[in-house]
Amino acid sequence: NLPHAMLFLIAVFSGSVYGGSISAILINIPGTPGAIVTQMDGYPMARNGRAGEALTYALLASTLGGMLGWILLVILAPMIASVALAFQSPEYAAIALFGLAMLAYSSPGSTFLGLIAGVIGLLVATVGLDPTTDVERFTFGFGSLQLGLGIIPAAVGIFGIAEVLKGIEHGGPRLKPIERLSRMMPPWKEASRLWVTGLRGSIIGAFVGAIPAAGSAIAVAVAYAQEKRRSKNPDKFGTGIPAGIVAPESANNACVGGALIPLITLGIPGDSMTAVLVGALLIHGLRPGPAMFEQHLDFVAIVYVALLFAVAATLAIGLVGNRYFARILRAPRPMLLTAVTVLCIVGSYAVRNSLYDVVVMIGFGGVGYVMNRVGIPTAPVIFGMVLGPILEENVRRSMIIYDDWSVFVTRPISAAVLAISLATLVLPGLRALAGQLARRKARRA
């Protein structure tokens, strides 16, 4: 029946969002696109012997984000939906660029290298059939390439296989096992300073999640970049600090409640998972939209209860299961590397039951290994692949509708978002240049 179906689907939705962080932290393979940013600090923290604490930070941040997303869904859904409705194709394109700019800024090392990696991801996203005209692009006569290069095999390869190759070459320090539950809990003094970080990330995630098609990938990039910008020690991001886990994880899980807002109030799916929920509703004869609050208030109540239950269940399962998840690090390194390789192959094949995806995964594994060797960040490549279709489709739709490039700078929201994106990319370079000039002037004096 419908209540059970909604409870099941929303629980799977919420649980999978948190579950993606577990593999990201322990074996450097994000389980979902929203967990790509989590692994930037989660995995280094695990390598520093704090895997249990990293899992707990992710769990608590996920719970905070899920609860705040639920509160905003219950209290502010109609208001947030009306704001999100003001976004059209130019705004979506600007937000996609904004997300890429945020991740380039947040990437460890140079913002310029992060931007290059993001552009590489955008180019890779164009491989396959043109979404508008079905014209082949960069297929070089290979029929398999018409399917494009899958995001999941690419992410598994560029993170998982690249880490396996690195482990085979260098070995590296064995991660410290977690044996007692007490060692799973982070220091209270450290954790108590991060509630504002979690609150800020949750608000960002809920509002970005409410924008149809924006998705968690943009939300986590914005939350991470904002936290790095506010930090007194931005250079520590990417080295394994708790704030680098709390910010994206709270935003990631707040997106669940945010994505349900346009679904219930407008009948518009907030992301791919809520599109599945729309299908389930249509099967049961319900059409989500503005009339839902008048004609099917009982269903709205079911959604509210289901999301609250999912958040509580995720917290309970995480508190019990994290110490067992962390024990994976007790495995001998050769066995762990072998298991990771097998999981990478199986996971890539399972996407479309195709060996083609396994080949893509292996290829991206080699690319990720080379990028790690030369110091180019890998996360922006996958983000570019995620945001590429959003950017391309909305740019082309904008040109079809308005037939004028100036629409991106004459519409207030898109112009403001593009200006912030440009400032995010340019200001760090200007600050670095000003610092160099000041040091030269001091030496001459």
Short mmCIF file of C-alpha atoms in Angstrom, two decimals:
data_model
loop_
_atom_site.label_atom_id
_atom_site.label_comp_id
_atom_site.label_asym_id
_atom_site.label_seq_id
_atom_site.Cartn_x
_atom_site.Cartn_y
_atom_site.Cartn_z
CA ASN A 1 0.00 0.00 0.00
CA LEU A 2 0.97 3.66 -0.38
CA PRO A 3 2.06 4.43 3.22
CA HIS A 4 4.40 1.44 3.28
CA ALA A 5 5.74 2.25 -0.18
CA MET A 6 6.48 5.87 0.75
CA LEU A 7 8.08 4.87 4.03
CA PHE A 8 10.30 2.37 2.24
CA LEU A 9 11.33 4.66 -0.61
CA ILE A 10 12.04 7.70 1.58
CA ALA A 11 13.99 5.53 4.03
CA VAL A 12 16.09 4.17 1.16
CA PHE A 13 16.58 7.72 -0.14
CA SER A 14 17.73 9.07 3.23
CA GLY A 15 19.79 6.03 4.18
CA SER A 16 21.66 5.87 0.88
CA VAL A 17 22.66 9.52 1.17
CA TYR A 18 24.36 8.83 4.50
CA GLY A 19 25.68 5.43 3.41
CA GLY A 20 27.68 7.01 0.61
CA SER A 21 29.95 8.61 3.20
CA ILE A 22 30.99 5.28 4.75
CA SER A 23 32.87 4.00 1.71
CA ALA A 24 34.15 7.52 1.00
CA ILE A 25 35.76 7.69 4.44
CA LEU A 26 37.04 4.12 4.74
CA ILE A 27 38.22 3.21 1.24
CA ASN A 28 38.14 6.54 -0.65
CA ILE A 29 35.25 5.51 -2.91
CA PRO A 30 32.23 7.86 -2.65
CA GLY A 31 29.01 5.87 -2.64
CA THR A 32 27.02 8.82 -4.02
CA PRO A 33 27.94 12.04 -5.89
CA GLY A 34 27.22 14.00 -2.72
CA ALA A 35 29.93 12.05 -0.88
CA ILE A 36 32.69 13.13 -3.27
CA VAL A 37 33.48 16.14 -1.11
CA THR A 38 33.28 14.09 2.10
CA GLN A 39 36.17 11.89 1.00
CA MET A 40 38.41 14.94 0.58
CA ASP A 41 38.78 15.15 4.37
CA GLY A 42 37.17 11.91 5.51
CA TYR A 43 39.70 9.59 3.92
CA PRO A 44 42.78 11.55 5.09
CA MET A 45 41.27 11.55 8.58
CA ALA A 46 40.91 7.77 8.39
CA ARG A 47 44.51 7.44 7.24
CA ASN A 48 45.52 9.45 10.30
CA GLY A 49 44.04 6.75 12.54
CA ARG A 50 40.73 8.54 13.21
CA ALA A 51 38.41 6.51 10.99
CA GLY A 52 35.92 5.92 13.81
CA GLU A 53 35.74 9.60 14.65
CA ALA A 54 35.33 10.48 10.97
CA LEU A 55 32.38 8.07 10.69
CA THR A 56 30.82 9.57 13.83
CA TYR A 57 31.25 13.12 12.56
CA ALA A 58 29.57 12.09 9.29
CA LEU A 59 26.72 10.40 11.18
CA LEU A 60 26.04 13.32 13.52
CA ALA A 61 26.26 15.84 10.69
CA SER A 62 23.92 13.71 8.60
CA THR A 63 21.42 13.57 11.46
CA LEU A 64 21.60 17.34 11.99
CA GLY A 65 21.16 17.98 8.27
CA GLY A 66 18.32 15.50 8.00
CA MET A 67 16.49 17.03 10.97
CA LEU A 68 16.88 20.60 9.74
CA GLY A 69 15.78 19.55 6.26
CA TRP A 70 12.72 17.93 7.82
CA ILE A 71 11.91 21.05 9.85
CA LEU A 72 12.16 23.29 6.79
CA LEU A 73 10.04 20.83 4.81
CA VAL A 74 7.28 20.95 7.44
CA ILE A 75 7.36 24.68 8.20
CA LEU A 76 8.61 26.53 5.14
CA ALA A 77 7.79 24.28 2.18
CA PRO A 78 5.38 26.63 0.32
CA MET A 79 7.62 29.68 0.78
CA ILE A 80 10.82 27.92 -0.31
CA ALA A 81 9.03 26.39 -3.29
CA SER A 82 7.88 29.81 -4.50
CA VAL A 83 11.48 31.04 -4.40
CA ALA A 84 12.73 27.96 -6.23
CA LEU A 85 10.07 28.48 -8.90
CA ALA A 86 11.77 31.74 -9.88
CA PHE A 87 14.69 29.72 -11.24
CA GLN A 88 14.63 29.11 -14.98
CA SER A 89 17.17 27.72 -17.43
CA PRO A 90 19.65 30.66 -17.16
CA GLU A 91 19.66 30.35 -13.37
CA TYR A 92 20.22 26.58 -13.49
CA ALA A 93 23.16 27.05 -15.85
CA ALA A 94 24.63 29.72 -13.57
CA ILE A 95 24.21 27.47 -10.52
CA ALA A 96 26.02 24.62 -12.30
CA LEU A 97 28.96 26.94 -12.98
CA PHE A 98 28.75 28.17 -9.40
CA GLY A 99 29.02 24.63 -8.05
CA LEU A 100 32.05 23.95 -10.22
CA ALA A 101 33.69 27.20 -9.11
CA MET A 102 33.07 26.34 -5.46
CA LEU A 103 34.71 22.94 -5.84
CA ALA A 104 37.68 24.37 -7.74
CA TYR A 105 38.17 26.85 -4.91
CA SER A 106 37.82 24.10 -2.29
CA SER A 107 40.20 21.65 -3.94
CA PRO A 108 43.44 20.93 -2.10
CA GLY A 109 46.27 22.98 -3.57
CA SER A 110 45.80 25.42 -6.42
CA THR A 111 42.40 26.79 -7.40
CA PHE A 112 43.69 26.94 -10.97
CA LEU A 113 44.44 23.20 -11.00
CA GLY A 114 41.00 22.52 -9.53
CA LEU A 115 39.44 24.58 -12.32
CA ILE A 116 41.43 22.67 -14.95
CA ALA A 117 40.24 19.38 -13.48
CA GLY A 118 36.65 20.63 -13.53
CA VAL A 119 36.93 21.64 -17.18
CA ILE A 120 38.31 18.17 -17.97
CA GLY A 121 35.19 16.73 -16.35
CA LEU A 122 32.96 19.00 -18.44
CA LEU A 123 34.70 17.82 -21.61
CA VAL A 124 34.40 14.16 -20.62
CA ALA A 125 30.67 14.69 -20.02
CA THR A 126 30.20 15.57 -23.71
CA VAL A 127 31.23 12.09 -24.91
CA GLY A 128 28.28 10.18 -26.36
CA LEU A 129 25.09 11.29 -28.06
CA ASP A 130 24.05 14.91 -28.10
CA PRO A 131 21.01 15.14 -25.76
CA THR A 132 19.21 17.49 -28.16
CA THR A 133 20.08 16.25 -31.66
CA ASP A 134 21.35 12.68 -31.01
CA VAL A 135 24.49 13.48 -32.99
CA GLU A 136 27.53 11.39 -31.98
CA ARG A 137 30.28 13.30 -30.17
CA PHE A 138 33.81 12.01 -29.62
CA THR A 139 32.81 8.38 -30.20
CA PHE A 140 35.55 7.76 -32.82
CA GLY A 141 33.43 5.06 -34.43
CA PHE A 142 33.03 2.99 -31.25
CA GLY A 143 29.38 2.13 -30.66
CA SER A 144 29.88 1.68 -26.92
CA LEU A 145 30.94 5.29 -26.54
CA GLN A 146 27.48 6.38 -27.66
CA LEU A 147 26.40 5.53 -24.12
CA GLY A 148 28.82 8.11 -22.78
CA LEU A 149 31.29 7.64 -19.94
CA GLY A 150 29.30 6.70 -16.86
CA ILE A 151 29.72 8.80 -13.74
CA ILE A 152 29.70 5.83 -11.37
CA PRO A 153 32.40 3.79 -13.18
CA ALA A 154 34.45 6.97 -13.57
CA ALA A 155 34.18 7.83 -9.87
CA VAL A 156 34.96 4.27 -8.79
CA GLY A 157 38.01 4.23 -11.03
CA ILE A 158 39.40 7.68 -10.34
CA PHE A 159 39.09 7.24 -6.57
CA GLY A 160 39.11 3.50 -5.85
CA ILE A 161 41.39 1.98 -8.50
CA ALA A 162 43.75 4.95 -8.32
CA GLU A 163 44.08 4.37 -4.57
CA VAL A 164 44.71 0.66 -5.15
CA LEU A 165 47.49 1.47 -7.64
CA LYS A 166 48.97 3.94 -5.18
CA GLY A 167 48.83 1.31 -2.45
CA ILE A 168 50.55 -1.26 -4.64
CA GLU A 169 53.32 1.18 -5.52
CA HIS A 170 53.98 2.78 -2.15
CA GLY A 171 52.31 0.56 0.41
CA GLY A 172 51.73 3.40 2.84
CA PRO A 173 50.92 3.37 6.52
CA ARG A 174 48.40 0.85 7.78
CA LEU A 175 45.32 2.48 9.22
CA LYS A 176 44.87 2.04 12.96
CA PRO A 177 42.02 -0.32 13.85
CA ILE A 178 39.12 0.77 16.03
CA GLU A 179 38.52 -1.72 18.83
CA ARG A 180 36.50 0.14 21.50
CA LEU A 181 33.30 2.13 21.10
CA SER A 182 34.78 4.96 23.14
CA ARG A 183 37.36 5.52 20.43
CA MET A 184 34.55 6.04 17.93
CA MET A 185 33.47 9.22 19.69
CA PRO A 186 35.29 12.46 18.83
CA PRO A 187 36.56 14.73 21.62
CA TRP A 188 33.64 16.73 23.04
CA LYS A 189 35.58 20.00 22.98
CA GLU A 190 36.34 19.56 19.28
CA ALA A 191 32.85 18.41 18.34
CA SER A 192 31.08 21.18 20.26
CA ARG A 193 32.75 23.82 18.10
CA LEU A 194 31.28 22.36 14.92
CA TRP A 195 27.55 22.71 15.51
CA VAL A 196 27.50 26.08 13.74
CA THR A 197 29.30 24.45 10.81
CA GLY A 198 26.64 21.75 10.67
CA LEU A 199 23.83 24.28 10.97
CA ARG A 200 25.27 26.41 8.17
CA GLY A 201 25.75 23.39 5.91
CA SER A 202 22.23 22.16 6.65
CA ILE A 203 20.66 25.47 5.65
CA ILE A 204 22.67 25.55 2.42
CA GLY A 205 21.72 21.95 1.64
CA ALA A 206 18.01 22.45 2.28
CA PHE A 207 17.72 25.55 0.09
CA VAL A 208 19.88 24.20 -2.76
CA GLY A 209 18.05 20.87 -2.58
CA ALA A 210 14.75 22.70 -3.04
CA ILE A 211 15.91 23.99 -6.42
CA PRO A 212 14.76 21.39 -8.97
CA ALA A 213 17.65 19.59 -10.70
CA ALA A 214 20.31 21.36 -8.62
CA GLY A 215 21.06 18.26 -6.56
CA SER A 216 23.33 17.44 -3.65
CA ALA A 217 26.53 17.78 -5.69
CA ILE A 218 26.15 21.55 -5.85
CA ALA A 219 25.00 21.80 -2.22
CA VAL A 220 28.03 19.99 -0.78
CA ALA A 221 30.45 21.99 -2.92
CA VAL A 222 28.93 25.28 -1.77
CA ALA A 223 28.86 24.21 1.90
CA TYR A 224 32.47 23.03 1.81
CA ALA A 225 33.67 26.18 0.04
CA GLN A 226 31.84 28.43 2.50
CA GLU A 227 33.39 26.63 5.45
CA LYS A 228 36.85 26.86 3.92
CA ARG A 229 36.37 30.56 3.24
CA ARG A 230 35.33 31.23 6.84
CA SER A 231 38.10 29.15 8.37
CA LYS A 232 41.14 30.75 9.99
CA ASN A 233 43.23 27.88 8.56
CA PRO A 234 41.88 27.19 5.05
CA ASP A 235 45.06 25.35 4.08
CA LYS A 236 44.14 22.52 6.46
CA PHE A 237 41.10 21.58 4.40
CA GLY A 238 41.84 18.41 2.48
CA THR A 239 44.21 17.12 5.17
CA GLY A 240 41.62 15.42 7.37
CA ILE A 241 39.87 18.00 9.56
CA PRO A 242 36.40 17.48 11.08
CA ALA A 243 34.90 20.65 9.55
CA GLY A 244 35.64 19.21 6.10
CA ILE A 245 33.34 16.29 6.94
CA VAL A 246 30.61 18.07 8.89
CA ALA A 247 29.96 20.82 6.31
CA PRO A 248 29.33 18.60 3.25
CA GLU A 249 27.57 15.80 5.14
CA SER A 250 25.09 18.14 6.82
CA ALA A 251 24.37 19.78 3.46
CA ASN A 252 24.11 16.42 1.72
CA ASN A 253 21.43 15.08 4.05
CA ALA A 254 19.54 18.36 4.32
CA CYS A 255 19.07 18.03 0.55
CA VAL A 256 16.71 15.10 1.17
CA GLY A 257 14.12 17.29 2.87
CA GLY A 258 14.87 20.11 0.46
CA ALA A 259 14.30 17.91 -2.60
CA LEU A 260 10.90 16.86 -1.25
CA ILE A 261 9.73 20.49 -1.06
CA PRO A 262 9.18 21.08 -4.82
CA LEU A 263 7.82 17.54 -5.14
CA ILE A 264 5.01 18.09 -2.63
CA THR A 265 4.23 21.75 -3.32
CA LEU A 266 4.78 21.99 -7.08
CA GLY A 267 4.83 18.41 -8.34
CA ILE A 268 8.39 18.92 -9.62
CA PRO A 269 11.07 16.36 -8.66
CA GLY A 270 14.01 17.95 -6.86
CA ASP A 271 16.44 15.27 -8.07
CA SER A 272 16.58 11.77 -9.58
CA MET A 273 15.46 10.04 -6.38
CA THR A 274 12.36 12.19 -5.98
CA ALA A 275 11.59 11.46 -9.63
CA VAL A 276 11.23 7.82 -8.54
CA LEU A 277 8.83 8.97 -5.82
CA VAL A 278 6.74 10.77 -8.46
CA GLY A 279 6.48 7.51 -10.38
CA ALA A 280 5.32 5.68 -7.25
CA LEU A 281 2.67 8.34 -6.60
CA LEU A 282 1.35 8.19 -10.15
CA ILE A 283 1.08 4.40 -9.90
CA HIS A 284 -1.17 4.89 -6.85
CA GLY A 285 -3.27 7.51 -8.63
CA LEU A 286 -1.88 10.58 -6.86
CA ARG A 287 -0.55 13.60 -8.71
CA PRO A 288 1.74 15.75 -6.54
CA GLY A 289 1.29 19.50 -6.74
CA PRO A 290 -0.34 22.50 -5.08
CA ALA A 291 -3.63 20.63 -4.56
CA MET A 292 -1.89 17.98 -2.47
CA PHE A 293 -2.30 19.97 0.76
CA GLU A 294 -6.06 20.28 0.17
CA GLN A 295 -7.01 16.94 -1.35
CA HIS A 296 -4.45 14.53 0.12
CA LEU A 297 -3.29 15.99 3.40
CA ASP A 298 -2.97 12.46 4.78
CA PHE A 299 -0.29 11.71 2.20
CA VAL A 300 1.64 14.86 3.14
CA ALA A 301 1.58 13.65 6.74
CA ILE A 302 2.92 10.27 5.60
CA VAL A 303 5.87 11.97 3.90
CA TYR A 304 6.63 14.00 7.02
CA VAL A 305 6.52 10.94 9.29
CA ALA A 306 8.50 8.80 6.83
CA LEU A 307 11.36 11.30 6.60
CA LEU A 308 11.49 11.76 10.38
CA PHE A 309 11.55 7.99 10.86
CA ALA A 310 14.28 7.62 8.22
CA VAL A 311 16.51 10.18 9.96
CA ALA A 312 16.02 8.49 13.34
CA ALA A 313 16.64 5.03 11.90
CA THR A 314 19.80 6.19 10.15
CA LEU A 315 21.13 7.57 13.43
CA ALA A 316 20.36 4.33 15.29
CA ILE A 317 21.87 2.10 12.62
CA GLY A 318 24.94 4.32 12.34
CA LEU A 319 25.58 4.34 16.09
CA VAL A 320 25.47 0.55 16.18
CA GLY A 321 27.08 -0.18 12.83
CA ASN A 322 29.93 2.30 12.60
CA ARG A 323 32.22 0.36 14.92
CA TYR A 324 31.72 -2.70 12.71
CA PHE A 325 32.23 -0.70 9.52
CA ALA A 326 35.50 0.65 10.93
CA ARG A 327 36.79 -2.88 11.51
CA ILE A 328 37.36 -3.20 7.79
CA LEU A 329 40.59 -1.34 8.50
CA ARG A 330 41.84 -4.28 10.56
CA ALA A 331 42.16 -6.39 7.42
CA PRO A 332 45.70 -7.02 6.12
CA ARG A 333 46.58 -4.48 3.46
CA PRO A 334 46.92 -6.97 0.54
CA MET A 335 43.51 -8.42 1.41
CA LEU A 336 41.98 -4.96 1.68
CA LEU A 337 43.38 -3.85 -1.68
CA THR A 338 42.11 -7.06 -3.30
CA ALA A 339 38.65 -6.61 -1.79
CA VAL A 340 38.49 -2.98 -2.94
CA THR A 341 39.47 -4.01 -6.47
CA VAL A 342 36.78 -6.70 -6.58
CA LEU A 343 34.15 -4.28 -5.27
CA CYS A 344 35.18 -1.71 -7.88
CA ILE A 345 34.77 -4.24 -10.68
CA VAL A 346 31.45 -5.59 -9.41
CA GLY A 347 30.05 -2.13 -8.72
CA SER A 348 30.98 -0.83 -12.16
CA TYR A 349 29.59 -3.89 -13.92
CA ALA A 350 26.33 -3.71 -11.96
CA VAL A 351 25.49 -0.23 -13.27
CA ARG A 352 24.35 -1.51 -16.68
CA ASN A 353 25.52 -5.15 -16.60
CA SER A 354 28.17 -4.18 -19.12
CA LEU A 355 31.89 -4.89 -19.36
CA TYR A 356 32.15 -1.53 -21.09
CA ASP A 357 31.65 0.18 -17.73
CA VAL A 358 34.42 -1.97 -16.24
CA VAL A 359 36.76 -0.79 -19.00
CA VAL A 360 35.75 2.82 -18.29
CA MET A 361 36.46 2.25 -14.60
CA ILE A 362 39.92 0.84 -15.31
CA GLY A 363 40.72 3.70 -17.68
CA PHE A 364 39.73 6.31 -15.14
CA GLY A 365 41.74 4.44 -12.54
CA GLY A 366 44.84 5.05 -14.63
CA VAL A 367 43.85 8.69 -15.15
CA GLY A 368 43.33 9.16 -11.42
CA TYR A 369 46.68 7.58 -10.62
CA VAL A 370 48.49 9.93 -13.02
CA MET A 371 46.62 12.97 -11.70
CA ASN A 372 47.58 12.06 -8.13
CA ARG A 373 51.20 11.74 -9.17
CA VAL A 374 51.32 15.18 -10.79
CA GLY A 375 49.26 16.88 -8.06
CA ILE A 376 46.02 17.60 -9.95
CA PRO A 377 42.89 17.15 -7.77
CA THR A 378 40.57 14.40 -8.97
CA ALA A 379 37.25 15.32 -7.33
CA PRO A 380 36.53 18.25 -9.72
CA VAL A 381 36.70 15.84 -12.68
CA ILE A 382 33.75 13.85 -11.37
CA PHE A 383 31.93 17.02 -10.39
CA GLY A 384 32.42 18.29 -13.91
CA MET A 385 30.86 15.08 -15.23
CA VAL A 386 27.90 15.47 -12.85
CA LEU A 387 27.32 19.15 -13.59
CA GLY A 388 28.17 18.99 -17.32
CA PRO A 389 24.77 17.73 -18.50
CA ILE A 390 22.98 20.25 -16.25
CA LEU A 391 25.08 23.08 -17.65
CA GLU A 392 24.80 22.03 -21.29
CA GLU A 393 21.07 21.35 -21.28
CA ASN A 394 20.20 24.62 -19.57
CA VAL A 395 22.55 26.74 -21.68
CA ARG A 396 21.07 25.29 -24.86
CA ARG A 397 17.52 25.59 -23.55
CA SER A 398 18.18 29.23 -22.67
CA MET A 399 19.46 29.94 -26.17
CA ILE A 400 16.44 28.22 -27.73
CA ILE A 401 14.02 30.24 -25.58
CA TYR A 402 15.75 33.65 -25.51
CA ASP A 403 18.17 33.46 -28.48
CA ASP A 404 20.47 35.92 -26.74
CA TRP A 405 23.64 35.28 -24.72
CA SER A 406 23.01 38.40 -22.67
CA VAL A 407 20.17 36.63 -20.85
CA PHE A 408 22.72 35.17 -18.44
CA VAL A 409 23.81 38.62 -17.24
CA THR A 410 20.54 40.55 -17.58
CA ARG A 411 18.49 38.29 -15.32
CA PRO A 412 19.26 39.35 -11.73
CA ILE A 413 19.62 35.92 -10.14
CA SER A 414 21.83 34.39 -12.84
CA ALA A 415 23.95 37.56 -13.04
CA ALA A 416 24.50 37.54 -9.27
CA VAL A 417 25.41 33.84 -9.23
CA LEU A 418 27.86 34.28 -12.12
CA ALA A 419 29.44 37.30 -10.41
CA ILE A 420 29.96 35.30 -7.22
CA SER A 421 31.43 32.43 -9.24
CA LEU A 422 33.89 34.76 -10.97
CA ALA A 423 34.87 36.37 -7.68
CA THR A 424 35.43 32.93 -6.14
CA LEU A 425 37.91 32.04 -8.87
CA VAL A 426 39.66 35.40 -9.23
CA LEU A 427 40.00 36.71 -5.67
CA PRO A 428 42.31 33.94 -4.38
CA GLY A 429 44.71 34.66 -7.23
CA LEU A 430 44.57 38.40 -6.61
CA ARG A 431 45.24 37.88 -2.90
CA ALA A 432 48.21 35.65 -3.69
CA LEU A 433 49.56 38.21 -6.17
CA ALA A 434 49.16 41.02 -3.64
CA GLY A 435 51.01 38.93 -1.06
CA GLN A 436 53.90 38.31 -3.45
CA LEU A 437 54.16 42.00 -4.31
CA ALA A 438 54.12 42.92 -0.61
CA ARG A 439 56.90 40.43 0.15
CA ARG A 440 59.03 41.74 -2.73
CA LYS A 441 58.53 45.29 -1.52
CA ALA A 442 59.52 44.28 2.01
CA ARG A 443 62.71 42.57 0.77
CA ARG A 444 63.73 45.62 -1.25
CA ALA A 445 63.15 47.85 1.76
#
